[in-house]
mmCIF file of C-alpha atoms in Angstrom:
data_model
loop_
_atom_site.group_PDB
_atom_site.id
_atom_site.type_symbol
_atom_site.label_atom_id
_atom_site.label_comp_id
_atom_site.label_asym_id
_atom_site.label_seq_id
_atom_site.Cartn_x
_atom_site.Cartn_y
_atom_site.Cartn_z
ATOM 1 C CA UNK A 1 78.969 68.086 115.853
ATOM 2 C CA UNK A 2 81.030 69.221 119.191
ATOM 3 C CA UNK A 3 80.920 66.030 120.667
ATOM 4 C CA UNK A 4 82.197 64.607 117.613
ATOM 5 C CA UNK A 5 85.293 66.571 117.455
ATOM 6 C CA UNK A 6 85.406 66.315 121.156
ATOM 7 C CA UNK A 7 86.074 62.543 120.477
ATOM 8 C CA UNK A 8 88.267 62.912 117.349
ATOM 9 C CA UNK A 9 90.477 65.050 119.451
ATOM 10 C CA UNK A 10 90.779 62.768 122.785
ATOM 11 C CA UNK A 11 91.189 59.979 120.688
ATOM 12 C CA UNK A 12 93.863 61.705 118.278
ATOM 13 C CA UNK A 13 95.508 62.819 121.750
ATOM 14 C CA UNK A 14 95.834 59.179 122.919
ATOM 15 C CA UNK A 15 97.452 58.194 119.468
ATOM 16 C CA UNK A 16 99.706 61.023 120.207
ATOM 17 C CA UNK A 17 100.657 59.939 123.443
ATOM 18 C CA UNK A 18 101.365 56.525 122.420
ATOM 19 C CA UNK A 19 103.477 57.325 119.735
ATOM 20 C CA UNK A 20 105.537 59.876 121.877
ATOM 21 C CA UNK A 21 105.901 57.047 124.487
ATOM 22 C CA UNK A 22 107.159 54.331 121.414
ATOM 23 C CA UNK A 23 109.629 57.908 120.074
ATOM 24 C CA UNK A 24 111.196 58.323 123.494
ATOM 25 C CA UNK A 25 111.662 54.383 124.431
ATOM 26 C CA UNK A 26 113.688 54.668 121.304
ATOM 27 C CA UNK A 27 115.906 57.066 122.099
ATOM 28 C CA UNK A 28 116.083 55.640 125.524
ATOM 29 C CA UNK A 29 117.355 52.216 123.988
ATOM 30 C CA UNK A 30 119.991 54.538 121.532
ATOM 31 C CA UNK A 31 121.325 56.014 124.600
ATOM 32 C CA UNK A 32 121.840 52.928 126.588
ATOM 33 C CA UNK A 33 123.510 51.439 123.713
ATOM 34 C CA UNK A 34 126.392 54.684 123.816
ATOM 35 C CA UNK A 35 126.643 54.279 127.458
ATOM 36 C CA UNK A 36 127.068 50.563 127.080
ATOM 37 C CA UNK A 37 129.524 51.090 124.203
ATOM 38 C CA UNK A 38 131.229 53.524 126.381
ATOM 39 C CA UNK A 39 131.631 51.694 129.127
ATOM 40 C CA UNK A 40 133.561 48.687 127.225
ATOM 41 C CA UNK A 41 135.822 51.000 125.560
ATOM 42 C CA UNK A 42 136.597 52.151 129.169
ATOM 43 C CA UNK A 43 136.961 48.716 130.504
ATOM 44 C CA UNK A 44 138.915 47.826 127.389
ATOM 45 C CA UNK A 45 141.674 50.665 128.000
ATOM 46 C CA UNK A 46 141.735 49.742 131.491
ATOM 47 C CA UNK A 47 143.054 46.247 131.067
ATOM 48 C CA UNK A 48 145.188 47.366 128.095
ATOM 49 C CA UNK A 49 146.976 50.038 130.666
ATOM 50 C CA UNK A 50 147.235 47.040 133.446
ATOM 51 C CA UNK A 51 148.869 44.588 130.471
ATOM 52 C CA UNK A 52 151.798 47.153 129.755
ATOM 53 C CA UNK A 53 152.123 48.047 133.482
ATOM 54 C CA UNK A 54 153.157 44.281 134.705
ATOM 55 C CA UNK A 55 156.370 45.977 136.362
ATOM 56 C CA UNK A 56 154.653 47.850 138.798
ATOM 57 C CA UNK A 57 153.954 47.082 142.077
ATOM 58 C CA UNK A 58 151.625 44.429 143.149
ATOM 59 C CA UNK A 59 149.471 46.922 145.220
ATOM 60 C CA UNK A 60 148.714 49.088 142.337
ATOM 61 C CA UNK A 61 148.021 46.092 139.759
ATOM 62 C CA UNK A 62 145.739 44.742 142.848
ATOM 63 C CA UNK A 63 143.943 48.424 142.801
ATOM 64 C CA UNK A 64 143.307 48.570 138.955
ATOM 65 C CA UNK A 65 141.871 44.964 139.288
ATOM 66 C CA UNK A 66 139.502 46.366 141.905
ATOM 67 C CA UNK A 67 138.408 48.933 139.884
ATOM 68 C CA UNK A 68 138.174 47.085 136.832
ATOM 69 C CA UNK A 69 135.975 44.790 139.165
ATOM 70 C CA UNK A 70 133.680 47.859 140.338
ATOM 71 C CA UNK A 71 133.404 49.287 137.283
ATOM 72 C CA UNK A 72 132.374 46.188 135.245
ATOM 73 C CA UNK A 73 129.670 45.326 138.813
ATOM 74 C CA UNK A 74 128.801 49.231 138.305
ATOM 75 C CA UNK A 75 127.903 48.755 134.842
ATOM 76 C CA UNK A 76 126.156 45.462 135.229
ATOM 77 C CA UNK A 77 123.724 46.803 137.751
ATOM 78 C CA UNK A 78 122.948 49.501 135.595
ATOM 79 C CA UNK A 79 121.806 47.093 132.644
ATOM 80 C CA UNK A 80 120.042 44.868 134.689
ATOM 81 C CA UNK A 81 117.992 47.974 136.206
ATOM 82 C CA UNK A 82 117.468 49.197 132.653
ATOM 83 C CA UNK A 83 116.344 45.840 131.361
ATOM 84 C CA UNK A 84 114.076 45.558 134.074
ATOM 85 C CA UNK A 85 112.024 48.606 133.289
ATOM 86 C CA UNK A 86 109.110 48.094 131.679
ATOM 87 C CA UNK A 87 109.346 49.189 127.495
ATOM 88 C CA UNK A 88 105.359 49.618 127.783
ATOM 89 C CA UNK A 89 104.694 53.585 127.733
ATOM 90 C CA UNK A 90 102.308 54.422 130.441
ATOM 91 C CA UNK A 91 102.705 55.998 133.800
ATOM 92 C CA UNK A 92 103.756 53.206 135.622
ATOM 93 C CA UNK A 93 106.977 53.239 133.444
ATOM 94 C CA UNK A 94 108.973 56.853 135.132
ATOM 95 C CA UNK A 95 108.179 58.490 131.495
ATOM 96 C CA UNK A 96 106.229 61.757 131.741
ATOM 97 C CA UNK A 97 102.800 61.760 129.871
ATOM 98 C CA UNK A 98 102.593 63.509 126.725
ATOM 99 C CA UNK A 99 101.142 67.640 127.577
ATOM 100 C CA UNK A 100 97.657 68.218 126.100
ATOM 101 C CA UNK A 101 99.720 71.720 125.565
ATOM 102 C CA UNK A 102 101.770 69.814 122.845
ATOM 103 C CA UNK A 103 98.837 68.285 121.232
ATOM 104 C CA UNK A 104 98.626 68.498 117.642
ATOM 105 C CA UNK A 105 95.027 69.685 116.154
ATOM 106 C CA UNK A 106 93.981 68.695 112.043
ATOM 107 C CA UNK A 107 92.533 71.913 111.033
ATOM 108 C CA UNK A 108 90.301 70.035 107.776
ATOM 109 C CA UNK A 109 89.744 71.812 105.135
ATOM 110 C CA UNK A 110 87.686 69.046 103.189
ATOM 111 C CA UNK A 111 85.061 66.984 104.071
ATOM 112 C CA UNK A 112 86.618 63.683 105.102
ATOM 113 C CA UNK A 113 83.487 61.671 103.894
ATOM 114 C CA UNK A 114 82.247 63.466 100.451
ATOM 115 C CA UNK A 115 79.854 60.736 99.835
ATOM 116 C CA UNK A 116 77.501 61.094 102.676
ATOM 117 C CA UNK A 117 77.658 64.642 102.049
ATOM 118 C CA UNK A 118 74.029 66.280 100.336
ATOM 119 C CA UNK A 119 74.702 67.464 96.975
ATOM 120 C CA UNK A 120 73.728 71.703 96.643
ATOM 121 C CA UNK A 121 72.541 73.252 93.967
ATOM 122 C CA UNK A 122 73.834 76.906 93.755
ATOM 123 C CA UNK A 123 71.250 78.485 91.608
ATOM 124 C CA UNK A 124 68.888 77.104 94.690
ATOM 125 C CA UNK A 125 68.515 79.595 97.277
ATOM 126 C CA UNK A 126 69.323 77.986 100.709
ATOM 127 C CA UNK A 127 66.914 77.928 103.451
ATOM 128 C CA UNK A 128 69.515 78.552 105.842
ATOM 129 C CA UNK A 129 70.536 82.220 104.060
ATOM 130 C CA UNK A 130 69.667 84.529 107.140
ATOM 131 C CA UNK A 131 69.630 88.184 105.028
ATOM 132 C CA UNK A 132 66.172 86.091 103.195
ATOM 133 C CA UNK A 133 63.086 88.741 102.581
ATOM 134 C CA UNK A 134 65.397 91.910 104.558
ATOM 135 C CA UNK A 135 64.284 94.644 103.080
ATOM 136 C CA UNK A 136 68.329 96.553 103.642
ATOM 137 C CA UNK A 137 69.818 93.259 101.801
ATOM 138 C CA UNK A 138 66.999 93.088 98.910
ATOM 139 C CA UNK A 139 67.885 96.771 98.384
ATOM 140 C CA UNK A 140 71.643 96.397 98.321
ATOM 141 C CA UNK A 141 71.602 92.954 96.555
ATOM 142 C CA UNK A 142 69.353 94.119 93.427
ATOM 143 C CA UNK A 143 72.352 97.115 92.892
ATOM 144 C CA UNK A 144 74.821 94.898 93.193
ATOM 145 C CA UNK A 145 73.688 92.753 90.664
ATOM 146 C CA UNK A 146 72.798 95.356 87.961
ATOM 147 C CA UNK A 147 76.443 96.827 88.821
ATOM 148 C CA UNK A 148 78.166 93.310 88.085
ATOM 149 C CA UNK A 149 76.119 92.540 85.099
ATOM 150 C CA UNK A 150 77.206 95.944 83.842
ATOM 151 C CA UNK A 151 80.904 94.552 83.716
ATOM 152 C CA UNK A 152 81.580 96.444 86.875
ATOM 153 C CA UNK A 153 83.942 94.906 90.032
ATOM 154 C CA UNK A 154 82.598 95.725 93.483
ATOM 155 C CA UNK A 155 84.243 96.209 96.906
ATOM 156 C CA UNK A 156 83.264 97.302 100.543
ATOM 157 C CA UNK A 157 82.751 101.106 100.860
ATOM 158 C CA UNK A 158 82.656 101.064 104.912
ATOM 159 C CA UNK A 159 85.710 103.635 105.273
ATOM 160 C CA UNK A 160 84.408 105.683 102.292
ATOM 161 C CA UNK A 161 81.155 106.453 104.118
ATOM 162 C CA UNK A 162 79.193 104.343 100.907
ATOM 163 C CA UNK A 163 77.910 100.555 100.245
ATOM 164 C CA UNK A 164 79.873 99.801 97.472
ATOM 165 C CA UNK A 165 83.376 100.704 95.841
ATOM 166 C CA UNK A 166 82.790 100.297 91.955
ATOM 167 C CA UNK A 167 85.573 99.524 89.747
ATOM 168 C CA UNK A 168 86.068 99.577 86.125
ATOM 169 C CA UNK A 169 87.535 96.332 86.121
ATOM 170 C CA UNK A 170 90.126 94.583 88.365
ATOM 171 C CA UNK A 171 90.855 96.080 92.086
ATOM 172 C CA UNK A 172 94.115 94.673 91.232
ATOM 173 C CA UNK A 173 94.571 96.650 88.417
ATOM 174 C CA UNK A 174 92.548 99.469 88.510
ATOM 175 C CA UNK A 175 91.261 102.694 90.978
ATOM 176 C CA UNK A 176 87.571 102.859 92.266
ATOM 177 C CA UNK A 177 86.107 105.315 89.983
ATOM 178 C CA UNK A 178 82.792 105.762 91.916
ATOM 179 C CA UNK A 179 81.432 105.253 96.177
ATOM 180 C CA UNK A 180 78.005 103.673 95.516
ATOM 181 C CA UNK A 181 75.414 104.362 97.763
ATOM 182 C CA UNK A 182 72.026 102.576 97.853
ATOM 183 C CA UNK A 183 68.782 104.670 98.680
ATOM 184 C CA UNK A 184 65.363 103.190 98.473
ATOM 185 C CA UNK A 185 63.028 105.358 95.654
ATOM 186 C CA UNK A 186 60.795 106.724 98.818
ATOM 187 C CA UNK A 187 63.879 107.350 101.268
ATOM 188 C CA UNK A 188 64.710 111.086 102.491
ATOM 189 C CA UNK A 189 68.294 111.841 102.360
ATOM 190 C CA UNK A 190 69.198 114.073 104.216
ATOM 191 C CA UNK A 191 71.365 117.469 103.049
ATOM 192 C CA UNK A 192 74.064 117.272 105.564
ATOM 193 C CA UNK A 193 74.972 113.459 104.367
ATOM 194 C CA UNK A 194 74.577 114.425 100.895
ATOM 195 C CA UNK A 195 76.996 117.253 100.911
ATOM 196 C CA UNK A 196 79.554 114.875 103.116
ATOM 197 C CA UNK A 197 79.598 112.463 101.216
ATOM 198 C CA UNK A 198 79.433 114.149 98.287
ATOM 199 C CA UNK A 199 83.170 116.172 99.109
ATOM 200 C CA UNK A 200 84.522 113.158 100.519
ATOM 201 C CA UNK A 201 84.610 111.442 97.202
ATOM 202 C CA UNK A 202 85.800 114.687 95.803
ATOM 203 C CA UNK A 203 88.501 114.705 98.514
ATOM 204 C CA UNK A 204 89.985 110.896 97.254
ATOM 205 C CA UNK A 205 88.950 111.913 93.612
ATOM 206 C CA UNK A 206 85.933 109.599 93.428
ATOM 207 C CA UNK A 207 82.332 110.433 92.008
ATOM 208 C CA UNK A 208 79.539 109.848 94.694
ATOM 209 C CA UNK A 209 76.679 107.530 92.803
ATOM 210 C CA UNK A 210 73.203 107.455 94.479
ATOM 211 C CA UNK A 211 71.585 103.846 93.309
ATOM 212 C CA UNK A 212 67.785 103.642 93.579
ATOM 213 C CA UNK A 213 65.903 100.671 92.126
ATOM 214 C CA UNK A 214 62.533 101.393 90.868
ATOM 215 C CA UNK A 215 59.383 98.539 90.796
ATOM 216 C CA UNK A 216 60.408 97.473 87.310
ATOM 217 C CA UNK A 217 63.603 96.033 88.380
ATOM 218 C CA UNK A 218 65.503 98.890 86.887
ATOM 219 C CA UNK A 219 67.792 100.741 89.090
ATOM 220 C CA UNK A 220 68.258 104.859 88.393
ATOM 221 C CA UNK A 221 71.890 106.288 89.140
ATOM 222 C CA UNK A 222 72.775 109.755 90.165
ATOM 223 C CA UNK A 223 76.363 110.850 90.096
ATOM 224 C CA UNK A 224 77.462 113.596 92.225
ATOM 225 C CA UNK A 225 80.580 115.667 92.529
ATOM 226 C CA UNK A 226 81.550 118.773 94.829
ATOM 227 C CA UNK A 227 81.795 121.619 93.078
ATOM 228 C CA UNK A 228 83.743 123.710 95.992
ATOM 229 C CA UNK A 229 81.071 126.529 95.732
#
């Protein structure tokens, strides 16, 4: 898979080059054209100004006529020298290579070829699912899914000091009413994390719920609340 986006990318980079070479040929051409343009209009006023100046001196009609001459030369030598550049992009042609810095990377967010692409089943578990036979995620899963089928909406608890944030319905609409924490039937708890836990949902008005499944698939809840005794 990395060397085929390795040479996706190095050949979209040399498509990207070779249009940025064909971009700034074409401005190159639109800029010769003004400066062409230019340069006639300049000529063009010249012998205009030497026309309505035929009673001045011969010297200074001579010395307009030279410049006319070295101007028009001038301006000849600079289309032949930009004729004779090459219109090919490449190095050979003065024009700086387009930066990898300035390449432009598809992020895809599809699969480009859908057909070739295996067909899942999502009621299949997948092989690849690395949380498969844990005891932690078995624990944590079976709760969550008695919680959900109950018509509750679950969060992460990680800055409550629980598993779960349960919700009577939308997060978007509603408060966490309980901080669910899962405990295996066997499992100690200890005091100290009881009574923590138990006045920190006090403390942002929540009701700590203790979640055990039991070996019927059943799961027992305990709600506790801190009392301030």
């Amino acid at each position: 898979a990395l060397a085929s986006f390795k040479r996706q990318q190095e050949q979209g980079f040399q498509e990207q080059s070779a249009l940025a070479a064909e971009a700034r040929e074409i401005r190159r051409q639109e800029l010769l054209e003004k400066i062409t343009e230019g340069q006639a209009a300049k000529k063009l006023k010249l012998e205009q100004e030497s026309g309505t100046s035929g009673s001045q001196e011969a010297g200074g009609k001579q010395a307009a006529e030279e410049n006319e001459a070295s101007a028009g030369q001038a301006a000849g030598e600079h289309e032949e020298a930009c004729e004779g550049s090459s219109p090919q992009p490449g190095p050979s042609n003065g024009v700086a290579p387009l930066p990898r810095s300035a390449l432009l990377i598809q992020l895809a967010t599809a699969r480009p070829r859908p057909i070739k692409a295996r067909p899942l089943d999502w009621r299949v578990q997948s092989k690849d699912w690395p949380h498969a036979g844990r005891p932690a995620h078995e624990l944590r899963y079976s709760i969550y899914r008695d919680l959900w089928e109950r018509g509750f909406f679950l969060s992460a608890a990680g800055k409550f000091g629980g598993d779960f944030l349960v919700y009577p319905g939308d997060p978007l609409r509603f408060h966490a009413h309980y901080i669910a924490q899962c405990w295996a039937p066997g499992d100690p708890i200890p005091l100290q994390d009881l009574v923590s836990a138990g006045r920190l949902g006090t403390s942002v008005r929540k009701t700590l719920l203790l979640c055990s499944p039991q070996p019927d698939g059943k799961v027992v809840y305990t709600s506790l609340q801190w009392a301030s005794l």
